[in-house]
Each structure stands twice: as structure tokens, then as C-alpha cells.
Coordinates of C-alpha atoms in Angstrom, one line a residue:
Chain A
M1 CA 42.1 166.9 91.3
K2 CA 43.5 170.3 90.8
L3 CA 41.8 171.6 87.5
S4 CA 44.8 171.7 85.4
K5 CA 45.1 168.4 86.0
F6 CA 41.8 167.8 85.2
K7 CA 42.2 169.1 82.1
Y8 CA 44.7 166.9 81.2
S9 CA 42.7 164.3 81.7
F10 CA 39.4 165.3 79.7
S11 CA 42.0 165.9 76.8
E12 CA 43.6 162.9 77.3
A13 CA 40.2 161.0 77.2
K14 CA 38.9 162.7 74.7
K15 CA 42.1 161.8 72.3
N16 CA 41.7 158.1 73.9
V17 CA 38.0 158.0 72.2
T18 CA 39.0 159.7 68.5
R19 CA 42.2 157.3 68.7
N20 CA 40.2 153.9 69.0
G21 CA 37.3 155.9 66.8
L22 CA 35.7 152.3 65.3
M23 CA 35.4 150.6 68.3
S24 CA 34.6 154.3 70.3
I25 CA 31.3 153.8 68.1
A26 CA 30.7 150.2 68.1
S27 CA 30.8 150.9 71.9
L28 CA 28.6 154.0 71.6
F29 CA 26.4 152.4 69.0
T30 CA 25.9 149.1 71.5
I31 CA 25.2 151.3 74.8
A32 CA 22.8 152.7 72.5
C33 CA 20.9 150.7 71.5
C34 CA 20.8 149.2 75.2
L35 CA 19.6 152.0 76.1
I36 CA 17.1 152.3 73.4
I37 CA 15.7 149.3 74.8
L38 CA 16.0 150.2 78.4
G39 CA 13.5 153.6 77.1
V40 CA 10.9 151.4 75.3
F41 CA 10.5 149.4 78.7
A42 CA 11.1 152.1 81.1
I43 CA 8.2 154.2 78.6
L44 CA 5.9 150.7 78.6
S45 CA 6.2 150.7 82.7
V46 CA 5.3 154.3 82.7
N47 CA 2.6 153.8 80.6
V48 CA 1.5 150.8 81.8
N49 CA 1.2 152.5 85.3
S50 CA -0.9 155.5 84.0
I51 CA -3.3 153.4 82.0
T52 CA -3.6 151.6 85.7
E53 CA -4.6 154.6 87.3
Q54 CA -7.0 155.3 84.4
V55 CA -8.9 151.9 84.8
K56 CA -8.9 151.8 88.4
D57 CA -11.3 155.4 88.3
Q58 CA -13.0 154.1 85.5
C59 CA -13.7 151.0 87.4
E60 CA -17.1 151.4 89.1
I61 CA -19.4 149.3 91.1
Q62 CA -22.9 148.9 90.5
L63 CA -25.5 148.3 93.4
Y64 CA -28.6 147.7 92.2
I65 CA -31.9 147.7 94.7
N66 CA -34.8 146.0 94.9
T67 CA -37.7 146.9 92.3
D68 CA -40.2 147.7 95.3
T69 CA -38.3 149.5 97.2
S70 CA -39.8 152.6 98.9
E71 CA -37.6 156.2 97.9
E72 CA -37.2 156.6 101.5
R73 CA -35.3 153.4 102.2
V74 CA -33.4 153.9 98.9
T75 CA -31.8 157.2 100.6
Q76 CA -31.0 155.7 103.5
I77 CA -29.2 152.9 101.5
G78 CA -27.6 155.3 100.3
Q79 CA -26.1 156.3 103.3
E80 CA -25.1 153.0 105.0
I81 CA -23.5 152.7 101.7
E82 CA -21.4 156.1 102.3
K83 CA -20.4 154.6 105.5
T84 CA -18.9 151.6 104.5
E85 CA -15.5 151.1 104.5
N86 CA -13.7 151.7 101.1
V87 CA -16.2 153.7 99.4
K88 CA -15.6 157.4 98.1
Q89 CA -18.2 158.4 96.1
V90 CA -21.8 157.4 95.8
T91 CA -23.9 158.7 93.1
L92 CA -28.1 157.7 93.2
F93 CA -29.4 156.2 89.6
T94 CA -32.9 156.7 90.0
K95 CA -34.9 154.1 87.9
E96 CA -36.3 157.3 86.2
Q97 CA -33.5 158.3 85.2
T98 CA -32.0 154.7 84.0
L99 CA -34.6 154.5 81.7
E100 CA -34.4 158.3 80.3
Y101 CA -30.5 156.8 79.9
A102 CA -31.9 153.7 78.1
I103 CA -34.2 155.4 76.0
N104 CA -31.9 158.7 74.9
D105 CA -28.8 156.2 74.8
M106 CA -28.8 152.6 74.2
F107 CA -32.0 152.7 72.1
E108 CA -31.2 155.8 70.1
G109 CA -33.2 155.1 66.9
N110 CA -35.0 152.0 68.2
E111 CA -37.2 154.0 71.1
T112 CA -40.1 152.2 70.4
M113 CA -39.1 149.2 71.7
L114 CA -39.1 151.1 74.8
E115 CA -42.5 152.0 74.4
G116 CA -45.0 151.7 77.4
F117 CA -42.1 151.4 80.1
E118 CA -43.0 154.9 80.9
E119 CA -46.0 153.2 82.9
D120 CA -44.2 150.1 84.0
N121 CA -40.4 150.7 84.6
P122 CA -38.8 147.3 84.8
F123 CA -35.8 148.8 85.8
S124 CA -34.5 149.4 89.3
D125 CA -32.9 152.4 91.2
S126 CA -29.6 151.8 91.7
Y127 CA -26.0 153.4 92.9
K128 CA -23.4 153.8 91.5
I129 CA -20.2 153.8 94.2
V130 CA -16.2 154.8 93.0
L131 CA -14.3 153.0 95.7
N132 CA -10.6 154.3 97.2
D133 CA -8.6 150.9 96.9
I134 CA -9.9 148.8 94.1
E135 CA -7.9 146.0 95.4
K136 CA -10.1 145.9 98.7
T137 CA -13.0 145.6 96.2
K138 CA -13.8 142.0 96.9
E139 CA -14.5 142.0 100.4
T140 CA -16.1 146.0 99.9
V141 CA -18.6 144.2 97.5
E142 CA -19.1 141.7 100.5
S143 CA -20.6 144.2 102.9
L144 CA -22.5 145.9 100.4
E145 CA -24.1 143.0 99.7
K146 CA -25.0 142.7 103.4
I147 CA -27.5 145.7 103.5
A148 CA -31.1 144.8 103.2
D149 CA -33.1 145.4 100.1
V150 CA -30.0 145.0 97.9
E151 CA -30.8 142.8 95.3
K152 CA -26.9 142.8 93.1
V153 CA -23.8 144.2 93.1
V154 CA -22.1 144.2 90.0
N155 CA -18.4 144.5 89.8
K156 CA -15.6 144.8 87.6
Q157 CA -13.3 143.2 89.8
D158 CA -11.7 140.7 87.1
V159 CA -11.5 143.4 84.7
V160 CA -9.5 145.2 87.4
N161 CA -7.6 141.6 88.7
V162 CA -6.9 141.4 84.9
V163 CA -5.2 144.9 84.5
L164 CA -3.4 144.4 88.0
S165 CA -1.7 141.7 87.2
I166 CA -0.4 142.8 83.7
S167 CA 0.4 146.1 85.5
G168 CA 2.6 144.0 87.9
A169 CA 4.7 141.2 84.9
V170 CA 5.0 144.7 83.0
K171 CA 6.7 146.3 85.7
K172 CA 8.7 142.8 86.8
F173 CA 9.9 142.1 83.7
S174 CA 11.4 145.5 82.8
I175 CA 13.2 145.8 85.6
V176 CA 15.1 142.0 85.0
I177 CA 15.5 143.1 81.4
M178 CA 16.9 146.8 82.7
I179 CA 19.1 145.0 85.1
I180 CA 20.4 142.7 82.0
L181 CA 20.8 145.5 80.1
L182 CA 23.3 146.9 82.4
I183 CA 24.7 144.3 82.8
V184 CA 25.6 144.0 78.6
A185 CA 26.1 147.5 78.7
I186 CA 28.8 147.3 81.4
V187 CA 30.8 144.7 79.9
I188 CA 30.5 145.9 76.3
I189 CA 32.2 149.4 77.8
S190 CA 34.8 147.5 79.8
N191 CA 36.0 145.9 76.7
T192 CA 36.5 148.7 74.6
V193 CA 38.3 150.4 77.8
K194 CA 40.0 147.3 78.0
L195 CA 41.7 148.1 74.4
T196 CA 42.2 150.9 74.9
V197 CA 44.4 150.5 78.2
F198 CA 46.1 147.3 76.3
N199 CA 46.8 149.8 73.5
R200 CA 48.7 152.4 76.2
K201 CA 50.0 150.1 78.3
K202 CA 53.5 151.3 77.7
E203 CA 52.4 154.8 78.2
I204 CA 50.4 153.6 82.0
N205 CA 53.8 151.1 82.7
I206 CA 55.9 154.9 81.9
M207 CA 53.8 156.9 83.9
K208 CA 53.8 154.6 87.1
Y209 CA 57.4 154.7 86.9
I210 CA 57.6 158.7 86.4
G211 CA 55.3 158.9 89.4
A212 CA 52.0 159.0 88.3
T213 CA 49.4 158.5 91.2
D214 CA 46.9 155.2 90.1
R215 CA 44.2 158.2 89.9
F216 CA 45.5 159.9 87.4
I217 CA 46.3 156.6 85.2
R218 CA 42.7 156.0 86.2
V219 CA 41.0 159.0 85.5
P220 CA 41.2 160.0 81.6
F221 CA 39.7 156.1 81.4
V222 CA 37.5 156.4 83.0
L223 CA 36.5 160.4 81.1
E224 CA 36.7 158.3 77.8
G225 CA 34.5 156.4 79.1
F226 CA 32.0 158.2 80.5
I227 CA 32.6 159.9 76.9
I228 CA 31.1 157.4 75.5
G229 CA 28.5 156.8 77.6
F230 CA 27.2 160.0 77.6
L231 CA 27.2 160.3 73.7
G232 CA 25.5 157.3 73.9
A233 CA 22.7 158.1 76.2
V234 CA 22.0 161.4 73.9
A235 CA 21.9 159.1 70.5
A236 CA 19.4 156.6 72.4
F237 CA 17.6 159.7 73.9
L238 CA 16.9 161.3 70.5
V239 CA 15.8 158.0 69.3
V240 CA 13.6 157.0 71.8
F241 CA 11.8 161.0 72.0
W242 CA 11.6 160.8 68.3
G243 CA 10.0 156.8 68.4
Y244 CA 7.4 158.2 71.3
F245 CA 6.8 161.2 69.5
A246 CA 6.1 159.6 66.3
L247 CA 3.4 156.5 68.3
L248 CA 1.7 159.3 70.0
K249 CA 1.3 160.9 66.8
Y250 CA -0.6 157.9 64.8
I251 CA -2.1 157.2 68.3
A252 CA -3.6 160.1 68.1
G253 CA -4.9 160.0 64.6
L254 CA -7.1 157.0 65.7
N255 CA -9.5 158.8 68.3
F256 CA -8.5 155.9 70.7
D257 CA -9.9 157.4 73.5
L258 CA -10.5 154.3 76.0
F259 CA -7.2 155.5 77.8
E260 CA -4.6 158.4 77.0
L261 CA -1.0 157.6 76.6
V262 CA 1.6 159.9 79.3
G263 CA 2.7 163.0 76.7
I264 CA 5.9 163.1 75.6
W265 CA 7.0 166.1 77.9
D266 CA 5.4 164.2 80.7
I267 CA 7.8 161.7 80.1
A268 CA 10.5 163.5 78.0
P269 CA 12.4 164.5 81.7
F270 CA 12.7 161.2 82.9
I271 CA 14.2 159.5 80.1
A272 CA 16.8 162.1 79.4
I273 CA 17.9 161.4 83.7
L274 CA 17.5 157.7 83.1
F275 CA 19.7 157.8 80.4
V276 CA 22.4 159.8 81.0
V277 CA 22.3 158.0 84.7
F278 CA 23.1 155.0 83.3
G279 CA 24.9 155.5 80.6
S280 CA 27.4 157.5 82.6
L281 CA 26.7 154.5 85.5
I282 CA 28.0 152.2 82.7
G283 CA 30.8 153.8 81.4
V284 CA 32.0 154.3 84.6
V285 CA 32.1 151.0 85.6
G286 CA 32.8 149.4 82.6
S287 CA 36.2 151.8 82.7
A288 CA 36.4 150.8 86.1
I289 CA 36.4 147.9 86.0
S290 CA 38.9 147.1 83.0
M291 CA 41.2 149.3 84.7
R292 CA 42.1 147.7 88.0
K293 CA 44.3 144.8 86.4
Y294 CA 46.6 146.6 84.9
L295 CA 47.2 149.7 87.8
H296 CA 50.4 147.0 89.2
V297 CA 53.8 147.7 88.1
Chain B
M1 CA 71.5 158.4 100.6
I2 CA 70.1 155.0 99.3
E3 CA 70.6 152.1 102.4
F4 CA 69.8 148.2 101.9
V5 CA 69.5 145.9 104.9
N6 CA 70.5 142.7 104.8
V7 CA 68.1 142.3 102.3
T8 CA 66.9 138.8 100.4
K9 CA 64.4 138.5 97.3
Q10 CA 62.6 135.5 96.8
F11 CA 60.6 135.7 93.8
E12 CA 57.7 133.9 94.6
D13 CA 56.8 132.4 91.1
A14 CA 60.4 131.3 90.3
G15 CA 61.4 130.3 93.4
N16 CA 65.1 131.4 93.2
I17 CA 66.1 134.0 95.6
A18 CA 67.5 137.0 93.2
L19 CA 69.4 138.6 96.3
E20 CA 70.3 137.3 99.0
N21 CA 71.4 139.0 102.6
A22 CA 73.1 142.2 100.6
S23 CA 74.0 145.7 102.6
F24 CA 75.1 148.3 101.4
K25 CA 75.0 152.0 101.1
I26 CA 75.4 155.0 98.5
E27 CA 75.9 158.3 99.4
N28 CA 74.1 161.0 98.1
G29 CA 75.6 162.3 94.4
E30 CA 77.4 158.9 94.1
F31 CA 77.7 157.0 90.3
V32 CA 77.4 153.4 91.1
F33 CA 77.9 150.5 88.2
L34 CA 76.0 148.0 89.0
V35 CA 77.7 144.4 87.4
G36 CA 77.2 140.8 87.1
S37 CA 75.9 138.5 84.6
S38 CA 72.4 138.3 83.2
G39 CA 70.2 137.0 86.5
A40 CA 72.7 138.0 88.8
G41 CA 70.0 140.3 91.0
K42 CA 71.4 143.9 88.8
T43 CA 67.8 144.4 88.0
T44 CA 66.2 143.6 91.0
I45 CA 68.3 145.9 93.3
T46 CA 67.1 149.1 90.8
K47 CA 63.8 147.5 91.3
L48 CA 63.2 147.4 95.1
I49 CA 64.6 150.9 94.9
M50 CA 61.9 152.1 93.4
R51 CA 59.8 149.3 95.4
E52 CA 58.3 148.2 91.7
T53 CA 59.3 145.1 93.9
N54 CA 59.6 144.5 97.7
V55 CA 61.9 142.9 99.9
S56 CA 61.4 139.2 101.3
E57 CA 63.4 140.1 104.2
G58 CA 65.5 143.2 105.2
Q59 CA 65.0 146.8 105.0
V60 CA 65.9 149.8 101.8
F61 CA 66.1 152.9 103.1
L62 CA 66.0 156.1 101.3
D63 CA 67.1 159.1 102.8
G64 CA 66.2 157.8 105.9
I65 CA 63.0 156.6 105.0
D66 CA 62.3 152.5 105.3
V67 CA 61.0 152.3 101.4
T68 CA 59.8 148.6 102.4
A69 CA 57.4 149.6 105.0
L70 CA 55.7 152.4 102.6
P71 CA 52.0 152.0 101.9
D72 CA 51.5 151.4 98.4
K73 CA 49.7 155.1 97.8
E74 CA 53.2 156.5 98.7
I75 CA 54.8 154.7 95.9
P76 CA 54.6 157.2 92.9
F77 CA 55.7 160.0 95.6
L78 CA 59.3 158.2 96.1
R79 CA 59.2 157.7 92.3
R80 CA 59.3 161.4 91.6
K81 CA 62.6 161.7 93.6
M82 CA 63.9 159.3 90.9
G83 CA 64.6 159.2 87.4
V84 CA 65.0 156.5 85.4
V85 CA 66.4 155.5 81.9
F86 CA 65.6 152.1 79.9
Q87 CA 67.3 149.5 77.2
D88 CA 65.1 150.3 74.8
F89 CA 64.1 154.1 75.6
R90 CA 60.4 153.7 76.7
L91 CA 59.0 156.3 74.5
L92 CA 56.0 157.1 73.5
E93 CA 55.7 157.0 69.3
D94 CA 53.3 158.8 68.9
R95 CA 53.8 161.9 70.7
T96 CA 57.2 164.6 70.1
V97 CA 60.5 164.8 71.8
Y98 CA 58.5 167.8 73.4
E99 CA 55.6 165.8 74.3
N100 CA 58.0 162.9 75.5
V101 CA 59.3 165.2 78.2
E102 CA 56.1 167.2 78.8
F103 CA 54.3 164.1 79.5
A104 CA 56.7 163.4 82.3
M105 CA 55.9 166.6 83.9
R106 CA 52.3 166.5 83.5
V107 CA 52.0 163.5 85.6
V108 CA 53.5 164.8 88.4
G109 CA 51.4 167.7 87.6
A110 CA 53.5 170.6 86.4
S111 CA 51.8 174.0 85.5
R112 CA 51.9 175.2 82.4
R113 CA 54.6 177.5 82.8
E114 CA 56.8 175.4 84.8
I115 CA 56.4 172.9 81.6
R116 CA 57.5 175.5 79.4
K117 CA 60.3 176.8 80.7
R118 CA 61.7 173.4 81.7
V119 CA 60.9 171.3 78.9
P120 CA 63.4 173.6 76.1
E121 CA 65.8 174.1 79.5
V122 CA 66.4 169.8 79.8
L123 CA 66.3 169.4 76.1
S124 CA 69.2 171.6 75.6
E125 CA 71.1 169.7 78.1
V126 CA 70.7 166.2 75.9
G127 CA 71.7 168.6 73.2
L128 CA 68.2 168.2 71.4
N129 CA 66.4 171.6 71.3
Y130 CA 66.8 171.8 67.9
K131 CA 65.2 168.3 67.4
A132 CA 62.3 169.0 69.9
K133 CA 58.8 169.3 67.5
M134 CA 60.3 165.2 66.0
Y135 CA 59.0 162.3 66.7
P136 CA 60.6 159.5 68.3
R137 CA 60.9 157.0 65.1
Q138 CA 62.8 159.7 63.4
L139 CA 65.9 160.2 65.8
S140 CA 68.7 157.5 66.1
G141 CA 68.9 155.5 69.2
G142 CA 71.5 157.5 70.6
E143 CA 69.3 160.8 70.5
Q144 CA 66.1 158.3 71.6
Q145 CA 68.4 158.1 74.8
R146 CA 68.7 161.4 74.9
V147 CA 65.4 162.2 75.2
A148 CA 64.6 159.6 77.4
L149 CA 67.3 160.9 80.0
A150 CA 65.5 164.1 79.1
R151 CA 62.8 162.7 80.2
A152 CA 64.1 161.0 83.3
L153 CA 65.8 164.2 84.5
A154 CA 62.6 166.7 83.6
N155 CA 61.6 166.4 87.1
H156 CA 65.2 167.3 88.7
P157 CA 65.6 163.6 91.0
L158 CA 67.9 162.9 92.6
I159 CA 68.7 159.9 92.3
L160 CA 68.8 158.5 88.5
I161 CA 68.2 154.2 87.4
A162 CA 69.7 153.8 84.5
D163 CA 69.2 149.9 83.5
E164 CA 71.9 148.9 80.6
P165 CA 71.4 152.8 78.9
T166 CA 73.8 151.8 76.5
G167 CA 72.8 148.1 75.5
N168 CA 71.2 149.5 72.0
L169 CA 74.2 152.2 71.3
N170 CA 77.4 151.7 69.4
P171 CA 80.4 152.4 71.7
K172 CA 80.5 155.7 70.1
T173 CA 77.0 157.0 70.9
A174 CA 77.2 155.0 74.0
M175 CA 79.8 157.1 75.2
E176 CA 78.2 160.7 74.2
I177 CA 75.6 159.2 76.4
M178 CA 77.9 159.0 79.6
D179 CA 79.0 162.2 78.9
I180 CA 76.0 162.9 80.0
F181 CA 75.2 161.6 82.4
E182 CA 79.0 162.4 84.0
E183 CA 77.9 166.0 83.4
I184 CA 74.4 165.0 85.6
N185 CA 76.4 163.5 88.1
R186 CA 78.6 166.1 88.5
M187 CA 75.4 168.7 89.3
G188 CA 74.5 166.5 92.4
T189 CA 72.5 163.6 91.4
T190 CA 72.9 160.1 92.4
I191 CA 73.5 157.8 89.9
I192 CA 73.2 154.4 89.7
M193 CA 73.4 152.3 86.6
A194 CA 73.3 148.5 85.9
T195 CA 75.5 147.6 83.1
H196 CA 77.3 144.9 80.8
A197 CA 79.3 147.5 79.4
K198 CA 82.7 146.8 80.1
D199 CA 84.5 149.6 77.9
I200 CA 82.4 152.2 80.2
V201 CA 82.7 151.2 83.6
D202 CA 86.8 150.5 83.3
V203 CA 86.8 154.1 81.7
M204 CA 85.0 155.8 83.6
K205 CA 86.6 154.5 86.9
K206 CA 83.1 154.8 89.2
R207 CA 82.2 153.0 92.2
V208 CA 81.3 149.5 91.1
I209 CA 79.1 147.1 92.7
E210 CA 79.3 143.3 91.7
I211 CA 76.7 140.4 92.1
Q212 CA 76.9 137.2 91.3
D213 CA 74.1 134.9 92.1
G214 CA 72.3 137.5 93.9
H215 CA 75.3 137.3 96.1
L216 CA 76.8 140.9 96.7
V217 CA 80.5 140.0 95.7
R218 CA 82.5 143.5 95.1
D219 CA 81.8 146.7 96.2
E220 CA 84.7 148.8 95.0
V221 CA 85.2 152.4 94.5
G222 CA 87.0 153.5 91.1
G223 CA 86.9 149.3 89.9
E224 CA 86.3 147.7 86.7
Y225 CA 84.3 145.8 84.9
L226 CA 86.7 142.2 85.9
E227 CA 87.2 139.7 83.3
A228 CA 85.7 137.3 85.7
V229 CA 81.9 138.6 85.1
Q230 CA 80.4 136.6 82.0
V231 CA 78.5 138.8 79.5

């Protein structure tokens, strides 16, 4: 398409947006609302992913060794653990370290409760194990339990399972919501453009008689949809950006450190691209759908 | 040259035959009236030339090209060879006289320079250059039809198709419009006009093709609008 024709189509599209002022604003508002909900779910998905990763990192296995095991054997067990499949990192906690931790951290202020334990340490040596893939925790634990002199292996598989299933459910739910919103928004914008097309039926008719190509007729309407979709995306982005910024600020004030939410500048480009792509797509597809039946003269 | 070869047109929805086995030729630069009662098939002929509809049987040639076999995407380019004028003018109410004519040139991708040159030129051909900034509602019926004519002529059509162009005009204005048509024809444009206007057909003494119930019943050069034709 020649530049002059494109300029003409674009100026026609702009005129259409202003001619149908109220309807354009209504569509823009609805698309912005759809995109805001979409953005909320996208942010939720990204954060659930990030939290899952954080939980995965925090999720360690604790392997306890029988109390009467020799130091030599404990070292050997450490080597055997390292050789076990899916093991990423192994750290030894001697019974002395454990006791020290108990005195200094767990019973701080009540140290007297642990008096005399130095002579008769009730704790056992243990290994803290970090896994490569937490979804294979069960199999790894079974292998570790088979090592001789291992008293027990403690893991947080239940917590991991809950986190994984929540994350999976959130992702699936988000996809369904996104598809529904996409369809709703396309229907809305196609109705707006249909109204414009209907109002300009006479003009389209004349254009056809004069010898306008279908593309020449269609482009201004598709651009109109694009403009509304794009502006809706910009509005939605501003709302979501501000909302998420406020949320992060509020959470930062709570001194909540169990897990971190994804930073605003890490997520903003993703949301901006998502909105512009979805907004424009909604506009263009919606207009194209409503144009089809009006091009036969 | 336009040539109809054994053309039959049957509308699927109505089931009736709008045109049956019609054959005729119109040479370049001719002025032809299509006469006949309402529903006789006059408009069907103009629609077939523009490929607004297609034949059921037969062929329509325009300068040797079979219009009936044109792919859909070629139709706009076929129509650029023609100008069309309707009884109800079909002007865009929210645009000025100048913009209505400019619009026709924009549609076919004319440059700004061409538009700036051609629009005043064609408006002066129809005697309306002094009303370029007015809106259609500010004009009389005759003036609106002149704008429609200017729009039809803007792209230098080879053929001008007019469907009852004087139907909404008083006799005096109608004759003024016909003078413009005659002038356009004198410059070499073929004119095909479907009309009920007996006075005009009788005065103009042009070729008359008469259609009755889908049949071509008369093709007469210098003919008149016969009394037998029911309006």
C-alpha cells in the first residue's frame, strides 16, 4: 500500500474513532478492563512461577544418621549421598553443630534447658541435601533411605506437592481466563466497528461503485479497531503498573520475607508487550470479522 | 465497446428472469437510453456492465474483455473505467462538495497534486466551482446531481452509467443536467442512461434500447420514448 493511501486510511480511522466518540470510549474502556483482568492473571502466573522456584530452592531434604555411627562412616555416607541421582548439593551438620544451633538459635534465652547436653549430645549427625529436581523427591528419598546407618530421611514433599499443584492450577485457570477475555474483547470491538461500518454503509457502497479495492475499504476500519485496542492497552498498562507498584510498596512495608514478588521493572516490559499485542490483535481481528459481510456490493 | 452476447439473468432469490437472451453492442462514444417500464430489466443491464451482479448465461464484453469471467479482485479496476450517477445522488452528507469529488479520486489512489488540479476543473465543468465549500444539504437537487456528476467524471471514465439521473429533478433542472451529459458525451465519453423521462428521450434523439419483461424489444437510433411504454 502506498504511503499516501496509508495516510488517508489512518486519518479516516482517526475520524471514525472520534465520530463514534461514545461507542469508541465504551469499547476502549471494556478492552482496558479485559486487559487489566488479563494483566492481573499474567502477574499472578509470573509470581506463582517465581514463588515455586523459590520454594524449590528452599526445599531441602534432611538425612539423619544413627547416633552411634563413626565419623569415618559419616564421611562415607556423605560420599554415597553425593553419588545418588538427583542430588545437587550436600552439607554436613555434625551433632555438635546441631547442638550449638539449638542452644544459640532455637532455645535462645532458655539455654538452661539444654544444660548437660554437651556431655551427652542427644542429636545425631545429619546431612542437608539440595535436589536438582524436586518433582523426583520421592524416588531420591527412597534411594537415600537404602544407605546403611541412615536413621531417617525427612523431606517436605507435601509442601512441594501443594505448591506445585497450586502453581499448575493457577496456570491452567489463567490460560482459560485469558482465552475467554480475548473472545469477549473481540466480540465487543467487532460490534463497535460493525456500528461504524453500518453508519458508513452508504460511503462503502459509493466506494465500491467508484472502484475501491476491498483492501482500501477495509484498512481504515481495521486501523480504527487497532487504535481503540492500542489505546485500551495503554490505559490498562497504566492501571496495572500503578496497581502492582502500590502492591509491592504495601508488601515491602509488611517486612514479609518468606518469598519475594517479581520486581516491577522485571515484569513491566512483559506486561507492556502482552497488552499491546493483545490489544492490537483484539482490535484488528474484531474489525476484520465485522467487515466481512459488508464488502459485497 | 460494450457487447452483450445472449445474456440471460435470473435472480436466484426472486426466481424471475430479469433479462433473457439479450444481445446488443454499444460503440465507444455513443449515447444510449435504456427505456422500459419499472422492473423491465434496465437496471439489470447497468448492474451487469459494472459486474455488480453476474450473468446466468451469456457474456458481457467491455473493450474485448469478458466482464463475466473477471475474478472478484479485478472488479474494482473494471469500475474505474466507469462513472456512475444515481437518481438519489448518493453524496456523502458530512463532506463538502469539494471533498465528495476528492473522495472519488482518493479511492483510486490519485496523488494530492492530481486532486488539487482535477477537482476544481471537474467542478467547473458542471458549473459548481463556486460552491466547492458547501455541504450537499445546502444545495438544490439539480446542484446535488451536478456534484454526483462531477464525482463520476473525476477519474476520466470511458463510460458514464446513469440510473434515472433526472428522476428527482424538475423538468427545467433535468434539461440542464442533460445538457451537461450531452457535453460530456461530445468529449468522447460513452453514456448509458436508464430513464423513464419521456420528454428527455424524445428531445435528445439518441439511440434507444427498449426492454420489456426482460426482453430487448427495440433498438433504434434517434428513437423516441414510445407511448406504449408504461411508466
